[in-house]
């Protein structure tokens, strides 16, 4: 009897942001293959009897590890297990969920996607940074700071979006900032890096695009990077809260 694979989104890190369905599936899982960025708090919600398999990808290992993931999912599913492929954020947003679904479908394995809250959407909002705001930003683009097979991503086509949300862009942040400035974005445009968003380890750094281009920002991965005038809203919100407390 063949098992089933669930492609589950773990959300941005806070276990209370898991969907009810994701929580139920985690509690019933027999095997869990989990990514490097899944928070410890979320892993604590997994069935204590489940077999936990770490499949995190370090830089330069992505393709090799991904092949191992394909093989592991197939082996466990063919053995009849209920398998959870647990990814941070949403499995279909820079999570290679579509590739894994395609592979399993070709092998005749049943797959069900359990969407998660993408860190691209949740983390800025939790930090007081709206991705859209009337009169300031009518839309936003979500981009990856990593290109396929080590190629540098080209941000030119998205440079004029009102708000940019960049995932996996910490390592190449100076080069990305240079490219955005060269494409017409202002050097003084505000940016925010939100490290470990939604977790007790959250840290937020605000700066300008020029600061990033000049290497003046000290940021640790994982971090969501927001570029745009909406970043100023965070300061306004917290300044107003502070004023109300004093009053």
PDB file of C-alpha atoms in Angstrom:
ATOM      1  CA  UNK A   1       0.000   0.000   0.000  1.00  0.00           C
ATOM      2  CA  UNK A   2       1.361   3.375  -1.001  1.00  0.00           C
ATOM      3  CA  UNK A   3       1.503   6.170   1.519  1.00  0.00           C
ATOM      4  CA  UNK A   4       0.761   9.825   0.992  1.00  0.00           C
ATOM      5  CA  UNK A   5       2.917  12.938   0.994  1.00  0.00           C
ATOM      6  CA  UNK A   6       1.735  16.247   2.396  1.00  0.00           C
ATOM      7  CA  UNK A   7       3.600  19.369   1.250  1.00  0.00           C
ATOM      8  CA  UNK A   8       3.058  21.530   4.329  1.00  0.00           C
ATOM      9  CA  UNK A   9       3.813  25.199   4.854  1.00  0.00           C
ATOM     10  CA  UNK A  10       5.144  25.899   8.353  1.00  0.00           C
ATOM     11  CA  UNK A  11       4.554  29.650   8.123  1.00  0.00           C
ATOM     12  CA  UNK A  12       7.090  32.274   9.205  1.00  0.00           C
ATOM     13  CA  UNK A  13       8.069  30.641  12.499  1.00  0.00           C
ATOM     14  CA  UNK A  14       5.473  31.362  15.171  1.00  0.00           C
ATOM     15  CA  UNK A  15       3.626  28.049  15.741  1.00  0.00           C
ATOM     16  CA  UNK A  16       0.390  29.946  16.400  1.00  0.00           C
ATOM     17  CA  UNK A  17       0.496  31.008  12.743  1.00  0.00           C
ATOM     18  CA  UNK A  18       0.229  27.409  11.567  1.00  0.00           C
ATOM     19  CA  UNK A  19      -3.079  26.653   9.897  1.00  0.00           C
ATOM     20  CA  UNK A  20      -5.412  24.249  11.687  1.00  0.00           C
ATOM     21  CA  UNK A  21      -4.928  21.749   8.867  1.00  0.00           C
ATOM     22  CA  UNK A  22      -1.145  21.982   9.040  1.00  0.00           C
ATOM     23  CA  UNK A  23      -1.267  21.336  12.787  1.00  0.00           C
ATOM     24  CA  UNK A  24      -3.538  18.317  12.338  1.00  0.00           C
ATOM     25  CA  UNK A  25      -1.284  16.839   9.654  1.00  0.00           C
ATOM     26  CA  UNK A  26       1.823  17.357  11.792  1.00  0.00           C
ATOM     27  CA  UNK A  27       0.160  15.616  14.714  1.00  0.00           C
ATOM     28  CA  UNK A  28      -0.678  12.609  12.505  1.00  0.00           C
ATOM     29  CA  UNK A  29       2.608  12.408  10.590  1.00  0.00           C
ATOM     30  CA  UNK A  30       4.713   9.260  10.624  1.00  0.00           C
ATOM     31  CA  UNK A  31       7.718  10.746   8.828  1.00  0.00           C
ATOM     32  CA  UNK A  32       8.633  14.447   8.643  1.00  0.00           C
ATOM     33  CA  UNK A  33      11.267  15.788   6.255  1.00  0.00           C
ATOM     34  CA  UNK A  34      11.934  19.330   7.435  1.00  0.00           C
ATOM     35  CA  UNK A  35      13.876  22.291   6.101  1.00  0.00           C
ATOM     36  CA  UNK A  36      16.646  24.321   7.734  1.00  0.00           C
ATOM     37  CA  UNK A  37      14.407  27.359   8.279  1.00  0.00           C
ATOM     38  CA  UNK A  38      11.540  25.597  10.046  1.00  0.00           C
ATOM     39  CA  UNK A  39      11.536  27.011  13.576  1.00  0.00           C
ATOM     40  CA  UNK A  40      12.094  24.840  16.680  1.00  0.00           C
ATOM     41  CA  UNK A  41       8.749  26.067  17.989  1.00  0.00           C
ATOM     42  CA  UNK A  42       6.957  24.551  14.989  1.00  0.00           C
ATOM     43  CA  UNK A  43       8.901  21.288  15.236  1.00  0.00           C
ATOM     44  CA  UNK A  44       7.691  20.976  18.816  1.00  0.00           C
ATOM     45  CA  UNK A  45       4.162  20.508  17.425  1.00  0.00           C
ATOM     46  CA  UNK A  46       5.064  17.393  15.431  1.00  0.00           C
ATOM     47  CA  UNK A  47       3.834  13.951  16.487  1.00  0.00           C
ATOM     48  CA  UNK A  48       6.455  12.851  19.083  1.00  0.00           C
ATOM     49  CA  UNK A  49       6.447   9.357  17.568  1.00  0.00           C
ATOM     50  CA  UNK A  50       7.213  10.587  14.041  1.00  0.00           C
ATOM     51  CA  UNK A  51      10.560   9.921  12.423  1.00  0.00           C
ATOM     52  CA  UNK A  52      12.268  13.291  11.947  1.00  0.00           C
ATOM     53  CA  UNK A  53      14.521  13.668   8.898  1.00  0.00           C
ATOM     54  CA  UNK A  54      16.534  16.872   8.491  1.00  0.00           C
ATOM     55  CA  UNK A  55      16.884  17.857   4.836  1.00  0.00           C
ATOM     56  CA  UNK A  56      18.150  21.420   5.152  1.00  0.00           C
ATOM     57  CA  UNK A  57      20.121  22.859   2.255  1.00  0.00           C
ATOM     58  CA  UNK A  58      23.352  24.731   2.845  1.00  0.00           C
ATOM     59  CA  UNK A  59      24.720  27.083   0.159  1.00  0.00           C
ATOM     60  CA  UNK A  60      26.164  25.118  -2.732  1.00  0.00           C
ATOM     61  CA  UNK A  61      24.381  21.911  -1.768  1.00  0.00           C
ATOM     62  CA  UNK A  62      20.914  22.681  -3.108  1.00  0.00           C
ATOM     63  CA  UNK A  63      20.807  20.376  -6.123  1.00  0.00           C
ATOM     64  CA  UNK A  64      22.453  17.407  -4.431  1.00  0.00           C
ATOM     65  CA  UNK A  65      20.252  17.639  -1.332  1.00  0.00           C
ATOM     66  CA  UNK A  66      17.141  18.079  -3.469  1.00  0.00           C
ATOM     67  CA  UNK A  67      17.839  14.781  -5.233  1.00  0.00           C
ATOM     68  CA  UNK A  68      18.125  13.122  -1.816  1.00  0.00           C
ATOM     69  CA  UNK A  69      14.791  14.651  -0.821  1.00  0.00           C
ATOM     70  CA  UNK A  70      13.094  13.247  -3.915  1.00  0.00           C
ATOM     71  CA  UNK A  71      14.454   9.797  -3.107  1.00  0.00           C
ATOM     72  CA  UNK A  72      13.529   9.940   0.586  1.00  0.00           C
ATOM     73  CA  UNK A  73       9.963  11.035  -0.036  1.00  0.00           C
ATOM     74  CA  UNK A  74       9.503   8.268  -2.569  1.00  0.00           C
ATOM     75  CA  UNK A  75      10.979   5.552  -0.339  1.00  0.00           C
ATOM     76  CA  UNK A  76       8.908   6.488   2.706  1.00  0.00           C
ATOM     77  CA  UNK A  77       5.701   6.872   0.690  1.00  0.00           C
ATOM     78  CA  UNK A  78       6.166   3.524  -1.069  1.00  0.00           C
ATOM     79  CA  UNK A  79       6.634   1.959   2.358  1.00  0.00           C
ATOM     80  CA  UNK A  80       3.107   3.101   3.177  1.00  0.00           C
ATOM     81  CA  UNK A  81       3.924   5.967   5.534  1.00  0.00           C
ATOM     82  CA  UNK A  82       2.136   9.271   6.021  1.00  0.00           C
ATOM     83  CA  UNK A  83       4.917  11.650   5.003  1.00  0.00           C
ATOM     84  CA  UNK A  84       5.113  15.380   5.669  1.00  0.00           C
ATOM     85  CA  UNK A  85       7.489  17.501   3.634  1.00  0.00           C
ATOM     86  CA  UNK A  86       7.665  20.505   5.970  1.00  0.00           C
ATOM     87  CA  UNK A  87       8.806  23.829   4.540  1.00  0.00           C
ATOM     88  CA  UNK A  88       9.046  27.278   6.072  1.00  0.00           C
ATOM     89  CA  UNK A  89       6.538  29.811   4.783  1.00  0.00           C
ATOM     90  CA  UNK A  90       4.425  28.429   1.943  1.00  0.00           C
ATOM     91  CA  UNK A  91       5.592  25.354  -0.003  1.00  0.00           C
ATOM     92  CA  UNK A  92       4.732  26.923  -3.355  1.00  0.00           C
ATOM     93  CA  UNK A  93       6.591  30.214  -2.769  1.00  0.00           C
ATOM     94  CA  UNK A  94      10.311  29.641  -3.424  1.00  0.00           C
ATOM     95  CA  UNK A  95       9.969  26.276  -1.709  1.00  0.00           C
ATOM     96  CA  UNK A  96      10.372  23.963  -4.732  1.00  0.00           C
ATOM     97  CA  UNK A  97       7.014  22.501  -3.818  1.00  0.00           C
ATOM     98  CA  UNK A  98       5.923  22.319  -7.446  1.00  0.00           C
ATOM     99  CA  UNK A  99       9.057  20.362  -8.370  1.00  0.00           C
ATOM    100  CA  UNK A 100       8.459  17.864  -5.583  1.00  0.00           C
ATOM    101  CA  UNK A 101       4.772  17.500  -6.450  1.00  0.00           C
ATOM    102  CA  UNK A 102       5.632  16.902 -10.111  1.00  0.00           C
ATOM    103  CA  UNK A 103       8.232  14.277  -9.204  1.00  0.00           C
ATOM    104  CA  UNK A 104       5.879  12.402  -6.874  1.00  0.00           C
ATOM    105  CA  UNK A 105       2.993  12.554  -9.348  1.00  0.00           C
ATOM    106  CA  UNK A 106       5.226  10.967 -11.984  1.00  0.00           C
ATOM    107  CA  UNK A 107       5.904   8.139  -9.523  1.00  0.00           C
ATOM    108  CA  UNK A 108       2.200   7.614  -8.796  1.00  0.00           C
ATOM    109  CA  UNK A 109       2.355   8.956  -5.235  1.00  0.00           C
ATOM    110  CA  UNK A 110      -0.633  10.843  -3.820  1.00  0.00           C
ATOM    111  CA  UNK A 111       0.198  14.401  -2.820  1.00  0.00           C
ATOM    112  CA  UNK A 112      -1.749  17.040  -0.916  1.00  0.00           C
ATOM    113  CA  UNK A 113      -0.618  20.639  -0.481  1.00  0.00           C
ATOM    114  CA  UNK A 114      -1.272  22.364   2.833  1.00  0.00           C
ATOM    115  CA  UNK A 115      -0.589  26.072   2.245  1.00  0.00           C
ATOM    116  CA  UNK A 116       1.274  28.099   4.820  1.00  0.00           C
ATOM    117  CA  UNK A 117       1.478  31.808   5.558  1.00  0.00           C
ATOM    118  CA  UNK A 118       4.349  33.127   3.470  1.00  0.00           C
ATOM    119  CA  UNK A 119       7.014  35.031   5.386  1.00  0.00           C
ATOM    120  CA  UNK A 120       6.995  37.510   2.496  1.00  0.00           C
ATOM    121  CA  UNK A 121       3.523  38.622   3.551  1.00  0.00           C
ATOM    122  CA  UNK A 122       3.387  37.942   7.289  1.00  0.00           C
ATOM    123  CA  UNK A 123       6.777  39.083   8.550  1.00  0.00           C
ATOM    124  CA  UNK A 124       6.647  42.696   7.291  1.00  0.00           C
ATOM    125  CA  UNK A 125       3.076  43.118   8.529  1.00  0.00           C
ATOM    126  CA  UNK A 126       3.936  41.811  11.993  1.00  0.00           C
ATOM    127  CA  UNK A 127       6.799  44.319  12.085  1.00  0.00           C
ATOM    128  CA  UNK A 128       4.488  47.229  11.309  1.00  0.00           C
ATOM    129  CA  UNK A 129       5.361  47.457   7.611  1.00  0.00           C
ATOM    130  CA  UNK A 130       2.353  47.201   5.267  1.00  0.00           C
ATOM    131  CA  UNK A 131       3.216  46.084   1.757  1.00  0.00           C
ATOM    132  CA  UNK A 132       0.513  48.342   0.300  1.00  0.00           C
ATOM    133  CA  UNK A 133      -0.834  51.647   1.608  1.00  0.00           C
ATOM    134  CA  UNK A 134      -3.218  54.086   0.008  1.00  0.00           C
ATOM    135  CA  UNK A 135      -1.339  57.010  -1.479  1.00  0.00           C
ATOM    136  CA  UNK A 136       2.042  55.370  -0.885  1.00  0.00           C
ATOM    137  CA  UNK A 137       2.181  51.899  -2.457  1.00  0.00           C
ATOM    138  CA  UNK A 138      -0.380  50.380  -4.794  1.00  0.00           C
ATOM    139  CA  UNK A 139       1.377  47.052  -5.204  1.00  0.00           C
ATOM    140  CA  UNK A 140       4.399  44.944  -4.366  1.00  0.00           C
ATOM    141  CA  UNK A 141       6.718  42.330  -5.862  1.00  0.00           C
ATOM    142  CA  UNK A 142       8.183  39.320  -4.076  1.00  0.00           C
ATOM    143  CA  UNK A 143      11.593  38.283  -5.379  1.00  0.00           C
ATOM    144  CA  UNK A 144      14.305  35.768  -4.620  1.00  0.00           C
ATOM    145  CA  UNK A 145      17.820  36.977  -3.987  1.00  0.00           C
ATOM    146  CA  UNK A 146      19.189  33.706  -5.365  1.00  0.00           C
ATOM    147  CA  UNK A 147      19.255  32.688  -8.999  1.00  0.00           C
ATOM    148  CA  UNK A 148      19.115  29.183 -10.427  1.00  0.00           C
ATOM    149  CA  UNK A 149      22.403  27.286 -10.578  1.00  0.00           C
ATOM    150  CA  UNK A 150      24.305  30.128  -8.930  1.00  0.00           C
ATOM    151  CA  UNK A 151      23.292  32.769 -11.477  1.00  0.00           C
ATOM    152  CA  UNK A 152      22.736  36.284 -10.192  1.00  0.00           C
ATOM    153  CA  UNK A 153      19.066  37.335 -10.359  1.00  0.00           C
ATOM    154  CA  UNK A 154      18.131  40.301 -12.540  1.00  0.00           C
ATOM    155  CA  UNK A 155      15.986  42.812 -10.649  1.00  0.00           C
ATOM    156  CA  UNK A 156      15.683  45.296 -13.502  1.00  0.00           C
ATOM    157  CA  UNK A 157      12.150  44.289 -14.494  1.00  0.00           C
ATOM    158  CA  UNK A 158      10.907  44.771 -10.920  1.00  0.00           C
ATOM    159  CA  UNK A 159      12.932  47.779  -9.896  1.00  0.00           C
ATOM    160  CA  UNK A 160       9.997  50.181 -10.141  1.00  0.00           C
ATOM    161  CA  UNK A 161       7.485  48.221  -8.062  1.00  0.00           C
ATOM    162  CA  UNK A 162       6.215  50.389  -5.219  1.00  0.00           C
ATOM    163  CA  UNK A 163       7.349  47.847  -2.630  1.00  0.00           C
ATOM    164  CA  UNK A 164       9.916  45.084  -3.010  1.00  0.00           C
ATOM    165  CA  UNK A 165      10.068  42.074  -0.723  1.00  0.00           C
ATOM    166  CA  UNK A 166      13.283  40.110  -1.172  1.00  0.00           C
ATOM    167  CA  UNK A 167      13.685  36.619   0.252  1.00  0.00           C
ATOM    168  CA  UNK A 168      17.043  34.862   0.514  1.00  0.00           C
ATOM    169  CA  UNK A 169      18.794  38.121  -0.339  1.00  0.00           C
ATOM    170  CA  UNK A 170      21.031  38.670   2.685  1.00  0.00           C
ATOM    171  CA  UNK A 171      24.275  37.348   1.218  1.00  0.00           C
ATOM    172  CA  UNK A 172      24.037  39.367  -2.004  1.00  0.00           C
ATOM    173  CA  UNK A 173      22.402  42.458  -0.459  1.00  0.00           C
ATOM    174  CA  UNK A 174      25.098  44.942  -1.480  1.00  0.00           C
ATOM    175  CA  UNK A 175      25.080  43.777  -5.097  1.00  0.00           C
ATOM    176  CA  UNK A 176      21.272  43.781  -5.176  1.00  0.00           C
ATOM    177  CA  UNK A 177      21.154  47.304  -3.738  1.00  0.00           C
ATOM    178  CA  UNK A 178      23.632  48.516  -6.370  1.00  0.00           C
ATOM    179  CA  UNK A 179      21.456  47.001  -9.096  1.00  0.00           C
ATOM    180  CA  UNK A 180      18.294  48.610  -7.741  1.00  0.00           C
ATOM    181  CA  UNK A 181      19.930  52.041  -7.529  1.00  0.00           C
ATOM    182  CA  UNK A 182      21.310  51.667 -11.044  1.00  0.00           C
ATOM    183  CA  UNK A 183      17.779  50.810 -12.210  1.00  0.00           C
ATOM    184  CA  UNK A 184      16.407  54.067 -10.861  1.00  0.00           C
ATOM    185  CA  UNK A 185      15.483  53.585  -7.207  1.00  0.00           C
ATOM    186  CA  UNK A 186      16.554  56.391  -4.875  1.00  0.00           C
ATOM    187  CA  UNK A 187      19.665  55.925  -2.768  1.00  0.00           C
ATOM    188  CA  UNK A 188      17.758  57.393   0.175  1.00  0.00           C
ATOM    189  CA  UNK A 189      14.851  54.952  -0.099  1.00  0.00           C
ATOM    190  CA  UNK A 190      14.195  53.264   3.258  1.00  0.00           C
ATOM    191  CA  UNK A 191      14.737  49.544   3.702  1.00  0.00           C
ATOM    192  CA  UNK A 192      14.161  47.096   6.532  1.00  0.00           C
ATOM    193  CA  UNK A 193      15.681  43.709   7.280  1.00  0.00           C
ATOM    194  CA  UNK A 194      13.590  41.527   9.570  1.00  0.00           C
ATOM    195  CA  UNK A 195      15.604  38.637  10.965  1.00  0.00           C
ATOM    196  CA  UNK A 196      13.810  35.559  12.326  1.00  0.00           C
ATOM    197  CA  UNK A 197      10.474  37.281  11.950  1.00  0.00           C
ATOM    198  CA  UNK A 198       7.551  36.252  14.210  1.00  0.00           C
ATOM    199  CA  UNK A 199       9.836  34.359  16.626  1.00  0.00           C
ATOM    200  CA  UNK A 200      11.396  35.349  19.979  1.00  0.00           C
ATOM    201  CA  UNK A 201      14.665  35.832  18.074  1.00  0.00           C
ATOM    202  CA  UNK A 202      13.270  38.572  15.832  1.00  0.00           C
ATOM    203  CA  UNK A 203      15.542  41.525  15.116  1.00  0.00           C
ATOM    204  CA  UNK A 204      14.757  44.475  12.843  1.00  0.00           C
ATOM    205  CA  UNK A 205      17.264  46.743  11.146  1.00  0.00           C
ATOM    206  CA  UNK A 206      16.248  49.823   9.167  1.00  0.00           C
ATOM    207  CA  UNK A 207      18.550  51.721   6.841  1.00  0.00           C
ATOM    208  CA  UNK A 208      18.667  53.239   3.357  1.00  0.00           C
ATOM    209  CA  UNK A 209      19.337  51.564   0.038  1.00  0.00           C
ATOM    210  CA  UNK A 210      22.643  53.437  -0.133  1.00  0.00           C
ATOM    211  CA  UNK A 211      23.664  52.060   3.282  1.00  0.00           C
ATOM    212  CA  UNK A 212      23.099  48.543   1.971  1.00  0.00           C
ATOM    213  CA  UNK A 213      25.008  49.204  -1.247  1.00  0.00           C
ATOM    214  CA  UNK A 214      27.961  50.539   0.752  1.00  0.00           C
ATOM    215  CA  UNK A 215      28.084  47.496   3.011  1.00  0.00           C
ATOM    216  CA  UNK A 216      26.989  49.364   6.136  1.00  0.00           C
ATOM    217  CA  UNK A 217      24.296  46.895   7.213  1.00  0.00           C
ATOM    218  CA  UNK A 218      25.067  43.929   9.446  1.00  0.00           C
ATOM    219  CA  UNK A 219      22.371  41.341   8.802  1.00  0.00           C
ATOM    220  CA  UNK A 220      22.096  37.659   9.608  1.00  0.00           C
ATOM    221  CA  UNK A 221      20.094  35.091   7.664  1.00  0.00           C
ATOM    222  CA  UNK A 222      17.227  34.278   7.592  1.00  0.00           C
ATOM    223  CA  UNK A 223      15.827  37.733   7.022  1.00  0.00           C
ATOM    224  CA  UNK A 224      13.041  39.264   4.966  1.00  0.00           C
ATOM    225  CA  UNK A 225      14.191  42.417   3.186  1.00  0.00           C
ATOM    226  CA  UNK A 226      11.657  45.154   2.401  1.00  0.00           C
ATOM    227  CA  UNK A 227      12.436  48.091   0.115  1.00  0.00           C
ATOM    228  CA  UNK A 228      10.046  51.020  -0.224  1.00  0.00           C
ATOM    229  CA  UNK A 229       8.417  54.043   1.374  1.00  0.00           C
ATOM    230  CA  UNK A 230       6.110  51.753   3.374  1.00  0.00           C
ATOM    231  CA  UNK A 231       9.061  51.049   5.683  1.00  0.00           C
ATOM    232  CA  UNK A 232       8.510  54.497   7.220  1.00  0.00           C
ATOM    233  CA  UNK A 233       5.126  53.392   8.521  1.00  0.00           C
ATOM    234  CA  UNK A 234       6.784  51.264  11.177  1.00  0.00           C
ATOM    235  CA  UNK A 235       8.479  54.305  12.700  1.00  0.00           C
ATOM    236  CA  UNK A 236       5.212  56.256  12.633  1.00  0.00           C
ATOM    237  CA  UNK A 237       3.301  53.451  14.351  1.00  0.00           C
ATOM    238  CA  UNK A 238       5.806  52.996  17.146  1.00  0.00           C
ATOM    239  CA  UNK A 239       6.270  56.742  17.638  1.00  0.00           C
ATOM    240  CA  UNK A 240       2.503  57.097  18.063  1.00  0.00           C
ATOM    241  CA  UNK A 241       2.372  54.182  20.497  1.00  0.00           C
ATOM    242  CA  UNK A 242       5.197  55.697  22.536  1.00  0.00           C
ATOM    243  CA  UNK A 243       3.412  59.068  22.626  1.00  0.00           C
ATOM    244  CA  UNK A 244       0.212  57.437  23.869  1.00  0.00           C
ATOM    245  CA  UNK A 245       2.090  55.590  26.625  1.00  0.00           C
ATOM    246  CA  UNK A 246       3.730  58.832  27.800  1.00  0.00           C
ATOM    247  CA  UNK A 247       0.388  60.657  27.708  1.00  0.00           C
TER     248      UNK A 247
END
